[in-house]
């Protein structure tokens, strides 16, 4: 690569980086995107494909203290924090505990719902242009076979209803009539009627296509190695393929952001929330709706000729290894709910690291220490559902437009 120059350089071509690049390119900026791998092969590759504003609750909700202690102790729980002596984990847990308060949770949910609803609108438009994204808005079922699970689903509905998410509580019988693919017994749950889904990898490819169509350039296998600073600004990126100059830079490096923070001596406490997804052949009794099995935290997404089953969140630091026990737990949980064949054939098994901030809210905006650098990282469990909205928000900030959501909750220098 010859040395390059752009108005805006975006680092990272996952759903966040490509959404930012697509929007800035549409607005006429000369945009370059670099990725150390290829487009959409990070955490955005194999996620459940949900675009679901109802899942805007941050991980550290009030009253979670005891639960999180259990996660530390139990390696089989759907959410697990691997105990370790690392200072990074200790700092992360400190901020996690601090964020478990009602005021913080309400503000987070409000901001994340706005970002997610904007995103759903954008994905609908994208789906009209790029049918391969398979955008569908038929709602989502959150179901349970236990009293506690049903109570948690209803609590979630009550929480997000106040900020414009719609849904209705259903009895077990109503759910069985609505979605006959379930194995009885079913106790109850909630149907969120406005939720959408799509093919996550295809959505990223569509955003990348939009970027190129509007004059942007995407450079793959190009790793950001260092940044040159002068007078409180970043002036140049040193990459594995040469130097790149720019006026502004947007960092969208997902769960890899911590090493970048070290490079710039900034505090960006992001750990990876490892999760697995497997593709299995279409079932004889294939569900029609995306399903959240609440007590097992398993996400099931029907696809045209297959089914995606995803789950678990294990807090790790750049560890992509696959733990068979956790994969088996996902299969077992899904087979309690659906008629899976005894010998389940797994067509694809994938692990991804959700970029998790301790307060469950992404970092979006200019960093107060570097005036031409914007962060768009830490989208944890909701990077797809809030990705397109993040693209609009970042573009508005670069264009000096009034942001459509209160920025304070997303402040990149809050830790
Ligand atoms: C099992 C599972 C299910 C999920 N389901 C959903 C869901 O249904 N809905 C939802 O909204 N979210 C879901 N998520 C979360 C979602 O996948 C993430 O929030 C999202 O993909 C994060 O996107 P990103 O662009 O920030 O990161 P990534 O997609 O990881 O992209 C970051 C990119 O930065 C690049 N990069 C890193 N460092 C450098 C460097 N130094 N130089 C150049 N490039 C670099 C990487 O190569 C990568 O391509 C799920 C996650 C998992 C694991």
PDB file of N, CA, C and O in Angstrom, residues 239-271:
ATOM      1  N   UNK A 239       0.578   1.713  10.189  1.00  0.00           N
ATOM      2  CA  UNK A 239      -0.112   0.431  10.042  1.00  0.00           C
ATOM      3  C   UNK A 239       0.840  -0.621   9.474  1.00  0.00           C
ATOM      4  O   UNK A 239       1.946  -0.292   9.024  1.00  0.00           O
ATOM      5  N   UNK A 240       0.360  -1.850   9.449  1.00  0.00           N
ATOM      6  CA  UNK A 240       1.187  -2.944   8.911  1.00  0.00           C
ATOM      7  C   UNK A 240       1.406  -2.770   7.410  1.00  0.00           C
ATOM      8  O   UNK A 240       2.238  -3.445   6.824  1.00  0.00           O
ATOM      9  N   UNK A 241       0.654  -1.867   6.775  1.00  0.00           N
ATOM     10  CA  UNK A 241       0.836  -1.656   5.325  1.00  0.00           C
ATOM     11  C   UNK A 241       1.394  -0.275   4.982  1.00  0.00           C
ATOM     12  O   UNK A 241       1.474   0.080   3.814  1.00  0.00           O
ATOM     13  N   UNK A 242       1.721   0.534   5.964  1.00  0.00           N
ATOM     14  CA  UNK A 242       2.280   1.860   5.677  1.00  0.00           C
ATOM     15  C   UNK A 242       1.596   2.939   6.498  1.00  0.00           C
ATOM     16  O   UNK A 242       0.827   2.636   7.414  1.00  0.00           O
ATOM     17  N   UNK A 243       1.884   4.202   6.152  1.00  0.00           N
ATOM     18  CA  UNK A 243       1.355   5.320   6.955  1.00  0.00           C
ATOM     19  C   UNK A 243       0.041   5.849   6.366  1.00  0.00           C
ATOM     20  O   UNK A 243      -0.129   5.874   5.154  1.00  0.00           O
ATOM     21  N   UNK A 244      -0.832   6.292   7.260  1.00  0.00           N
ATOM     22  CA  UNK A 244      -2.089   6.901   6.797  1.00  0.00           C
ATOM     23  C   UNK A 244      -2.282   8.220   7.545  1.00  0.00           C
ATOM     24  O   UNK A 244      -2.189   8.269   8.775  1.00  0.00           O
ATOM     25  N   UNK A 245      -2.570   9.284   6.750  1.00  0.00           N
ATOM     26  CA  UNK A 245      -2.856  10.588   7.373  1.00  0.00           C
ATOM     27  C   UNK A 245      -4.366  10.826   7.315  1.00  0.00           C
ATOM     28  O   UNK A 245      -5.052  10.287   6.445  1.00  0.00           O
ATOM     29  N   UNK A 246      -4.848  11.688   8.185  1.00  0.00           N
ATOM     30  CA  UNK A 246      -6.302  11.929   8.244  1.00  0.00           C
ATOM     31  C   UNK A 246      -6.539  13.202   9.038  1.00  0.00           C
ATOM     32  O   UNK A 246      -5.642  13.677   9.756  1.00  0.00           O
ATOM     33  N   UNK A 247      -7.807  13.713   8.916  1.00  0.00           N
ATOM     34  CA  UNK A 247      -8.165  14.852   9.773  1.00  0.00           C
ATOM     35  C   UNK A 247      -8.724  14.329  11.093  1.00  0.00           C
ATOM     36  O   UNK A 247      -8.466  14.863  12.155  1.00  0.00           O
ATOM     37  N   UNK A 248      -9.553  13.295  10.985  1.00  0.00           N
ATOM     38  CA  UNK A 248     -10.152  12.719  12.198  1.00  0.00           C
ATOM     39  C   UNK A 248     -10.022  11.195  12.138  1.00  0.00           C
ATOM     40  O   UNK A 248     -10.013  10.609  11.051  1.00  0.00           O
ATOM     41  N   UNK A 249     -10.013  10.587  13.304  1.00  0.00           N
ATOM     42  CA  UNK A 249      -9.916   9.125  13.352  1.00  0.00           C
ATOM     43  C   UNK A 249     -11.021   8.576  14.270  1.00  0.00           C
ATOM     44  O   UNK A 249     -11.322   9.175  15.302  1.00  0.00           O
ATOM     45  N   UNK A 250     -11.650   7.485  13.835  1.00  0.00           N
ATOM     46  CA  UNK A 250     -12.691   6.832  14.652  1.00  0.00           C
ATOM     47  C   UNK A 250     -12.202   5.427  14.994  1.00  0.00           C
ATOM     48  O   UNK A 250     -11.855   4.651  14.104  1.00  0.00           O
ATOM     49  N   UNK A 251     -12.173   5.134  16.275  1.00  0.00           N
ATOM     50  CA  UNK A 251     -11.708   3.825  16.730  1.00  0.00           C
ATOM     51  C   UNK A 251     -12.923   2.923  16.971  1.00  0.00           C
ATOM     52  O   UNK A 251     -13.791   3.234  17.784  1.00  0.00           O
ATOM     53  N   UNK A 252     -12.982   1.812  16.235  1.00  0.00           N
ATOM     54  CA  UNK A 252     -14.109   0.868  16.361  1.00  0.00           C
ATOM     55  C   UNK A 252     -13.539  -0.547  16.410  1.00  0.00           C
ATOM     56  O   UNK A 252     -13.880  -1.395  15.584  1.00  0.00           O
ATOM     57  N   UNK A 253     -12.677  -0.777  17.383  1.00  0.00           N
ATOM     58  CA  UNK A 253     -11.903  -2.026  17.420  1.00  0.00           C
ATOM     59  C   UNK A 253     -12.482  -3.079  18.372  1.00  0.00           C
ATOM     60  O   UNK A 253     -11.786  -4.031  18.744  1.00  0.00           O
ATOM     61  N   UNK A 254     -13.725  -2.909  18.777  1.00  0.00           N
ATOM     62  CA  UNK A 254     -14.410  -3.936  19.567  1.00  0.00           C
ATOM     63  C   UNK A 254     -13.621  -4.400  20.773  1.00  0.00           C
ATOM     64  O   UNK A 254     -13.055  -3.584  21.524  1.00  0.00           O
ATOM     65  N   UNK A 255     -13.545  -5.707  20.958  1.00  0.00           N
ATOM     66  CA  UNK A 255     -12.917  -6.238  22.182  1.00  0.00           C
ATOM     67  C   UNK A 255     -11.393  -6.102  22.163  1.00  0.00           C
ATOM     68  O   UNK A 255     -10.733  -6.453  23.141  1.00  0.00           O
ATOM     69  N   UNK A 256     -10.830  -5.625  21.060  1.00  0.00           N
ATOM     70  CA  UNK A 256      -9.376  -5.411  21.006  1.00  0.00           C
ATOM     71  C   UNK A 256      -8.990  -4.009  21.510  1.00  0.00           C
ATOM     72  O   UNK A 256      -7.831  -3.636  21.483  1.00  0.00           O
ATOM     73  N   UNK A 257      -9.962  -3.228  21.961  1.00  0.00           N
ATOM     74  CA  UNK A 257      -9.715  -1.806  22.231  1.00  0.00           C
ATOM     75  C   UNK A 257      -8.787  -1.541  23.407  1.00  0.00           C
ATOM     76  O   UNK A 257      -8.173  -0.475  23.488  1.00  0.00           O
ATOM     77  N   UNK A 258      -8.694  -2.508  24.313  1.00  0.00           N
ATOM     78  CA  UNK A 258      -7.871  -2.285  25.504  1.00  0.00           C
ATOM     79  C   UNK A 258      -6.395  -2.063  25.143  1.00  0.00           C
ATOM     80  O   UNK A 258      -5.745  -1.176  25.690  1.00  0.00           O
ATOM     81  N   UNK A 259      -5.915  -2.824  24.150  1.00  0.00           N
ATOM     82  CA  UNK A 259      -4.498  -2.665  23.797  1.00  0.00           C
ATOM     83  C   UNK A 259      -4.274  -1.300  23.139  1.00  0.00           C
ATOM     84  O   UNK A 259      -3.228  -0.669  23.307  1.00  0.00           O
ATOM     85  N   UNK A 260      -5.287  -0.852  22.409  1.00  0.00           N
ATOM     86  CA  UNK A 260      -5.189   0.474  21.802  1.00  0.00           C
ATOM     87  C   UNK A 260      -5.161   1.565  22.882  1.00  0.00           C
ATOM     88  O   UNK A 260      -4.426   2.549  22.797  1.00  0.00           O
ATOM     89  N   UNK A 261      -5.963   1.334  23.919  1.00  0.00           N
ATOM     90  CA  UNK A 261      -6.003   2.295  25.019  1.00  0.00           C
ATOM     91  C   UNK A 261      -4.624   2.399  25.664  1.00  0.00           C
ATOM     92  O   UNK A 261      -4.166   3.488  26.014  1.00  0.00           O
ATOM     93  N   UNK A 262      -3.968   1.235  25.770  1.00  0.00           N
ATOM     94  CA  UNK A 262      -2.629   1.240  26.385  1.00  0.00           C
ATOM     95  C   UNK A 262      -1.686   2.043  25.514  1.00  0.00           C
ATOM     96  O   UNK A 262      -0.865   2.818  26.003  1.00  0.00           O
ATOM     97  N   UNK A 263      -1.811   1.868  24.189  1.00  0.00           N
ATOM     98  CA  UNK A 263      -0.963   2.591  23.237  1.00  0.00           C
ATOM     99  C   UNK A 263      -1.115   4.112  23.440  1.00  0.00           C
ATOM    100  O   UNK A 263      -0.165   4.872  23.370  1.00  0.00           O
ATOM    101  N   UNK A 264      -2.336   4.552  23.731  1.00  0.00           N
ATOM    102  CA  UNK A 264      -2.614   5.987  23.858  1.00  0.00           C
ATOM    103  C   UNK A 264      -2.643   6.457  25.311  1.00  0.00           C
ATOM    104  O   UNK A 264      -2.947   7.623  25.584  1.00  0.00           O
ATOM    105  N   UNK A 265      -2.366   5.549  26.223  1.00  0.00           N
ATOM    106  CA  UNK A 265      -2.423   5.827  27.659  1.00  0.00           C
ATOM    107  C   UNK A 265      -3.781   6.395  28.077  1.00  0.00           C
ATOM    108  O   UNK A 265      -3.877   7.402  28.781  1.00  0.00           O
ATOM    109  N   UNK A 266      -4.839   5.765  27.591  1.00  0.00           N
ATOM    110  CA  UNK A 266      -6.200   6.146  27.986  1.00  0.00           C
ATOM    111  C   UNK A 266      -6.804   4.984  28.763  1.00  0.00           C
ATOM    112  O   UNK A 266      -6.373   3.846  28.613  1.00  0.00           O
ATOM    113  N   UNK A 267      -7.838   5.284  29.558  1.00  0.00           N
ATOM    114  CA  UNK A 267      -8.480   4.206  30.301  1.00  0.00           C
ATOM    115  C   UNK A 267      -9.724   3.742  29.541  1.00  0.00           C
ATOM    116  O   UNK A 267     -10.717   4.470  29.462  1.00  0.00           O
ATOM    117  N   UNK A 268      -9.633   2.586  28.928  1.00  0.00           N
ATOM    118  CA  UNK A 268     -10.789   2.018  28.214  1.00  0.00           C
ATOM    119  C   UNK A 268     -10.966   0.589  28.727  1.00  0.00           C
ATOM    120  O   UNK A 268     -10.440  -0.361  28.161  1.00  0.00           O
ATOM    121  N   UNK A 269     -11.697   0.418  29.831  1.00  0.00           N
ATOM    122  CA  UNK A 269     -11.746  -0.900  30.469  1.00  0.00           C
ATOM    123  C   UNK A 269     -12.713  -1.847  29.761  1.00  0.00           C
ATOM    124  O   UNK A 269     -13.833  -2.075  30.206  1.00  0.00           O
ATOM    125  N   UNK A 270     -12.256  -2.407  28.648  1.00  0.00           N
ATOM    126  CA  UNK A 270     -13.120  -3.338  27.914  1.00  0.00           C
ATOM    127  C   UNK A 270     -12.575  -4.757  28.043  1.00  0.00           C
ATOM    128  O   UNK A 270     -11.409  -5.000  27.748  1.00  0.00           O
ATOM    129  N   UNK A 271     -13.437  -5.667  28.487  1.00  0.00           N
ATOM    130  CA  UNK A 271     -13.070  -7.083  28.505  1.00  0.00           C
ATOM    131  C   UNK A 271     -13.967  -7.820  27.509  1.00  0.00           C
ATOM    132  O   UNK A 271     -15.010  -7.310  27.098  1.00  0.00           O
TER     133      UNK A 271
END
